[in-house]
Short mmCIF file of C-alpha atoms in Angstrom, two decimals:
data_model
loop_
_atom_site.label_atom_id
_atom_site.label_comp_id
_atom_site.label_asym_id
_atom_site.label_seq_id
_atom_site.Cartn_x
_atom_site.Cartn_y
_atom_site.Cartn_z
CA UNK A 1 67.73 56.18 -11.35
CA UNK A 2 68.54 55.99 -15.04
CA UNK A 3 66.90 58.60 -17.26
CA UNK A 4 67.93 57.14 -20.62
CA UNK A 5 67.48 53.82 -22.44
CA UNK A 6 71.09 52.62 -22.62
CA UNK A 7 70.37 48.97 -23.50
CA UNK A 8 66.78 47.77 -23.24
CA UNK A 9 67.74 44.12 -23.77
CA UNK A 10 70.10 44.35 -20.79
CA UNK A 11 67.55 46.05 -18.55
CA UNK A 12 69.40 49.39 -18.57
CA UNK A 13 66.28 51.41 -19.28
CA UNK A 14 64.78 54.70 -18.31
CA UNK A 15 63.49 54.25 -14.74
CA UNK A 16 65.87 51.49 -13.59
CA UNK A 17 66.85 52.18 -9.97
CA UNK A 18 70.26 51.42 -8.50
CA UNK A 19 72.68 52.56 -5.82
CA UNK A 20 75.64 54.78 -6.73
CA UNK A 21 78.82 53.03 -5.57
CA UNK A 22 81.70 54.81 -7.27
CA UNK A 23 82.61 57.76 -9.47
CA UNK A 24 85.70 57.46 -11.67
CA UNK A 25 87.59 60.62 -12.67
CA UNK A 26 90.01 61.32 -15.49
CA UNK A 27 91.54 64.18 -17.51
CA UNK A 28 89.77 64.73 -20.83
CA UNK A 29 91.58 66.15 -23.82
CA UNK A 30 91.78 69.94 -23.65
CA UNK A 31 90.82 70.09 -19.96
CA UNK A 32 93.07 70.77 -16.98
CA UNK A 33 90.50 69.59 -14.44
CA UNK A 34 89.50 66.12 -13.39
CA UNK A 35 86.08 65.21 -14.75
CA UNK A 36 83.77 62.29 -14.19
CA UNK A 37 84.47 59.49 -16.67
CA UNK A 38 82.13 56.76 -15.45
CA UNK A 39 80.06 55.68 -12.48
CA UNK A 40 79.39 52.34 -10.86
CA UNK A 41 75.77 51.49 -10.10
CA UNK A 42 74.60 48.45 -8.17
CA UNK A 43 71.10 47.37 -9.13
CA UNK A 44 69.00 45.36 -6.65
CA UNK A 45 68.08 42.81 -9.32
CA UNK A 46 71.54 42.26 -10.78
CA UNK A 47 70.51 39.10 -12.66
CA UNK A 48 68.13 41.08 -14.86
CA UNK A 49 69.77 44.50 -15.05
CA UNK A 50 73.22 45.24 -16.46
CA UNK A 51 74.46 41.65 -16.69
CA UNK A 52 75.78 42.00 -20.25
CA UNK A 53 77.27 45.43 -19.52
CA UNK A 54 79.21 44.04 -16.55
CA UNK A 55 80.53 41.21 -18.71
CA UNK A 56 81.80 43.69 -21.29
CA UNK A 57 83.45 45.88 -18.64
CA UNK A 58 84.92 43.15 -16.44
CA UNK A 59 88.54 44.18 -17.16
CA UNK A 60 87.76 47.85 -16.56
CA UNK A 61 86.03 46.99 -13.27
CA UNK A 62 88.98 44.94 -12.00
CA UNK A 63 91.49 47.57 -13.08
CA UNK A 64 89.59 50.34 -11.27
CA UNK A 65 88.79 48.20 -8.21
CA UNK A 66 85.05 48.25 -8.79
CA UNK A 67 82.71 45.64 -7.39
CA UNK A 68 81.86 42.81 -9.76
CA UNK A 69 78.16 43.53 -9.26
CA UNK A 70 78.58 47.19 -10.11
CA UNK A 71 77.46 48.21 -13.58
CA UNK A 72 79.63 50.77 -15.35
CA UNK A 73 77.69 53.70 -16.81
CA UNK A 74 79.42 56.23 -19.06
CA UNK A 75 78.40 59.76 -19.85
CA UNK A 76 75.87 60.23 -22.64
CA UNK A 77 75.81 63.00 -25.22
CA UNK A 78 72.39 64.42 -26.04
CA UNK A 79 71.63 67.20 -28.51
CA UNK A 80 68.75 69.51 -27.58
CA UNK A 81 67.29 71.85 -30.20
CA UNK A 82 65.62 75.12 -29.31
CA UNK A 83 62.65 74.28 -31.52
CA UNK A 84 61.69 72.19 -34.54
CA UNK A 85 63.68 72.92 -37.69
CA UNK A 86 66.05 75.14 -35.71
CA UNK A 87 69.79 75.11 -36.37
CA UNK A 88 70.63 76.29 -32.84
CA UNK A 89 71.26 73.41 -30.45
CA UNK A 90 72.85 72.58 -27.11
CA UNK A 91 74.90 69.42 -26.53
CA UNK A 92 74.76 67.88 -23.06
CA UNK A 93 77.45 65.43 -21.98
CA UNK A 94 76.42 64.01 -18.63
CA UNK A 95 75.55 60.86 -16.72
CA UNK A 96 71.95 59.77 -17.43
CA UNK A 97 70.91 59.57 -13.77
CA UNK A 98 68.82 61.49 -11.26
CA UNK A 99 68.00 60.95 -7.60
CA UNK A 100 65.46 58.15 -7.39
CA UNK A 101 63.72 59.92 -4.50
CA UNK A 102 62.45 62.40 -7.09
CA UNK A 103 60.67 59.63 -9.01
CA UNK A 104 56.90 59.84 -9.37
CA UNK A 105 54.65 56.84 -9.02
CA UNK A 106 54.06 56.93 -12.79
CA UNK A 107 57.81 56.50 -13.38
CA UNK A 108 58.21 53.54 -11.04
CA UNK A 109 57.79 50.67 -13.50
CA UNK A 110 59.57 47.55 -12.19
CA UNK A 111 61.44 49.62 -9.61
CA UNK A 112 62.21 47.99 -6.26
CA UNK A 113 61.05 50.91 -4.14
CA UNK A 114 58.39 51.50 -1.53
CA UNK A 115 55.49 53.85 -2.14
CA UNK A 116 52.97 55.41 0.16
CA UNK A 117 50.32 57.22 -1.82
CA UNK A 118 46.67 58.13 -1.57
CA UNK A 119 43.83 56.00 -2.83
CA UNK A 120 43.53 57.70 -6.19
CA UNK A 121 47.01 56.50 -7.22
CA UNK A 122 46.79 52.92 -5.99
CA UNK A 123 45.77 51.62 -9.42
CA UNK A 124 48.69 53.46 -11.04
CA UNK A 125 51.14 51.88 -8.59
CA UNK A 126 49.77 48.36 -9.05
CA UNK A 127 49.77 48.67 -12.84
CA UNK A 128 53.55 49.31 -12.74
CA UNK A 129 54.30 45.92 -11.18
CA UNK A 130 56.29 43.67 -13.54
CA UNK A 131 55.21 40.40 -11.89
CA UNK A 132 53.01 39.28 -9.00
CA UNK A 133 56.09 37.80 -7.31
CA UNK A 134 57.56 41.28 -6.95
CA UNK A 135 54.47 42.82 -5.35
CA UNK A 136 54.23 43.39 -1.61
CA UNK A 137 51.30 45.24 -0.04
CA UNK A 138 51.77 46.31 3.56
CA UNK A 139 49.24 47.86 5.89
CA UNK A 140 45.77 47.33 7.26
CA UNK A 141 43.16 45.91 4.94
CA UNK A 142 39.89 47.76 5.17
CA UNK A 143 36.44 46.29 4.69
CA UNK A 144 34.70 46.72 1.31
CA UNK A 145 33.32 50.23 0.75
CA UNK A 146 29.94 51.07 2.20
CA UNK A 147 26.93 51.92 0.09
CA UNK A 148 27.45 55.62 0.77
CA UNK A 149 31.06 55.53 -0.50
CA UNK A 150 31.47 58.37 -3.00
CA UNK A 151 33.51 56.36 -5.49
CA UNK A 152 31.06 53.45 -5.39
CA UNK A 153 28.15 55.82 -5.95
CA UNK A 154 29.89 57.44 -8.91
CA UNK A 155 30.62 54.05 -10.51
CA UNK A 156 26.95 53.10 -10.19
CA UNK A 157 25.89 56.42 -11.69
CA UNK A 158 28.19 55.96 -14.69
CA UNK A 159 26.79 52.49 -15.33
CA UNK A 160 23.21 53.72 -15.10
CA UNK A 161 23.55 56.83 -17.28
CA UNK A 162 24.87 56.75 -20.81
CA UNK A 163 27.25 59.59 -21.56
CA UNK A 164 25.84 61.80 -24.29
CA UNK A 165 28.51 63.75 -26.19
CA UNK A 166 27.85 67.46 -25.92
CA UNK A 167 28.58 68.01 -29.60
CA UNK A 168 26.98 64.85 -30.98
CA UNK A 169 24.83 66.96 -33.31
CA UNK A 170 27.95 67.94 -35.26
CA UNK A 171 28.45 64.48 -36.72
CA UNK A 172 24.71 64.04 -37.33
CA UNK A 173 24.42 67.05 -39.60
CA UNK A 174 22.26 66.25 -42.66
CA UNK A 175 20.20 69.39 -43.24
CA UNK A 176 20.65 70.47 -46.90
CA UNK A 177 19.44 73.98 -46.06
CA UNK A 178 22.27 74.76 -43.63
CA UNK A 179 26.04 74.84 -43.80
CA UNK A 180 28.20 73.35 -41.08
CA UNK A 181 31.52 75.18 -40.86
CA UNK A 182 34.31 73.87 -38.64
CA UNK A 183 37.30 76.01 -37.63
CA UNK A 184 40.33 74.44 -35.99
CA UNK A 185 43.80 75.64 -35.00
CA UNK A 186 45.29 72.37 -36.22
CA UNK A 187 48.96 73.06 -35.39
CA UNK A 188 50.34 71.05 -38.32
CA UNK A 189 48.27 69.31 -40.96
CA UNK A 190 51.29 67.12 -41.58
CA UNK A 191 50.99 65.71 -38.05
CA UNK A 192 47.20 65.60 -37.71
CA UNK A 193 45.63 64.99 -41.12
CA UNK A 194 44.86 61.35 -40.22
CA UNK A 195 43.18 62.47 -36.99
CA UNK A 196 41.03 64.90 -38.94
CA UNK A 197 40.07 62.26 -41.50
CA UNK A 198 38.89 59.99 -38.67
CA UNK A 199 36.81 62.71 -36.98
CA UNK A 200 33.11 62.37 -37.97
CA UNK A 201 32.39 65.96 -36.90
CA UNK A 202 34.95 67.21 -39.40
CA UNK A 203 33.96 64.88 -42.21
CA UNK A 204 30.25 65.75 -41.89
CA UNK A 205 30.92 69.46 -42.19
CA UNK A 206 30.53 71.44 -45.39
CA UNK A 207 33.51 73.74 -44.93
CA UNK A 208 36.72 73.17 -42.96
CA UNK A 209 38.90 76.11 -41.94
CA UNK A 210 42.37 75.33 -40.57
CA UNK A 211 44.86 77.76 -39.06
CA UNK A 212 48.51 77.07 -38.21
CA UNK A 213 48.67 74.35 -40.84
CA UNK A 214 52.49 74.45 -40.91
CA UNK A 215 52.25 73.66 -44.62
CA UNK A 216 54.81 74.21 -47.34
CA UNK A 217 54.11 75.12 -50.94
CA UNK A 218 53.37 71.89 -52.76
CA UNK A 219 51.88 70.02 -49.78
CA UNK A 220 48.77 68.01 -50.60
CA UNK A 221 46.66 66.77 -47.71
CA UNK A 222 43.46 65.44 -49.25
CA UNK A 223 40.19 64.80 -47.45
CA UNK A 224 37.56 63.04 -49.54
CA UNK A 225 35.14 64.50 -50.70
CA UNK A 226 36.61 67.98 -50.10
CA UNK A 227 38.32 70.36 -52.49
CA UNK A 228 41.47 71.83 -50.99
CA UNK A 229 42.60 75.47 -51.13
CA UNK A 230 45.90 76.72 -49.67
CA UNK A 231 45.56 80.35 -48.71
CA UNK A 232 48.93 80.67 -47.01
CA UNK A 233 51.93 78.33 -46.93
CA UNK A 234 55.63 78.77 -46.39
CA UNK A 235 57.85 78.28 -49.42
CA UNK A 236 60.44 75.98 -47.79
CA UNK A 237 59.93 75.37 -44.04
CA UNK A 238 57.20 74.16 -41.72
CA UNK A 239 56.56 77.19 -39.54
CA UNK A 240 53.74 77.89 -37.04
CA UNK A 241 51.65 79.64 -39.64
CA UNK A 242 49.53 78.83 -42.68
CA UNK A 243 45.83 78.74 -43.53
CA UNK A 244 43.87 76.15 -45.52
CA UNK A 245 40.24 75.82 -46.57
CA UNK A 246 38.43 72.62 -47.54
CA UNK A 247 35.02 72.81 -49.23
CA UNK A 248 32.87 69.71 -49.67
CA UNK A 249 32.21 69.08 -53.34
CA UNK A 250 28.95 67.16 -52.94
#
């Protein structure tokens, strides 16, 4: 199974399942050992997956005695950083494949594989089907659930009882004699300031206290009608630190 989007228009996407047919070796510059240069994968739906790639590699396939329905996949370089804004990195140069048997039902989109899972994952499996023509359901069909079925009872209960948010009172605050103070470990105002602005609990508070703002000196994340005070910001980098206070000015 592919683990990388090589060419989405050609169907060579993360999750595409094929059969490994051949591994080509060669000597790379600076190495004295044979290393894998490319692999040949045969996809069950060859008309939709890898057609353009096979056309581009037709000469290579003939030269290396590869099947005309085998799609050539080269190694992919991927740079992995230890953390955000970190100069230390690791470069991986490997084939973007894993054993398809390790694939979860959530990863199985459009894959021509058989699944046997419990009832709770049936919806997930069916939602991954690309077309009704590619869906086959095998097994015994059971009668509709009885009245004492636990799932049926829960669905009826949810329809009959409106869910009341536990903290609904926070966005209904309108008492002029009290202050509503919200504290939140925001883990980057840069990433979440729009989420905060859309949160009625936050916007109906009088004072907002944020930790781990990841702010830099000079950042301005405004929330109307709050006045903003940076208590701690880094001078040049976004680091997991920082404190900000917002006080409503009305």
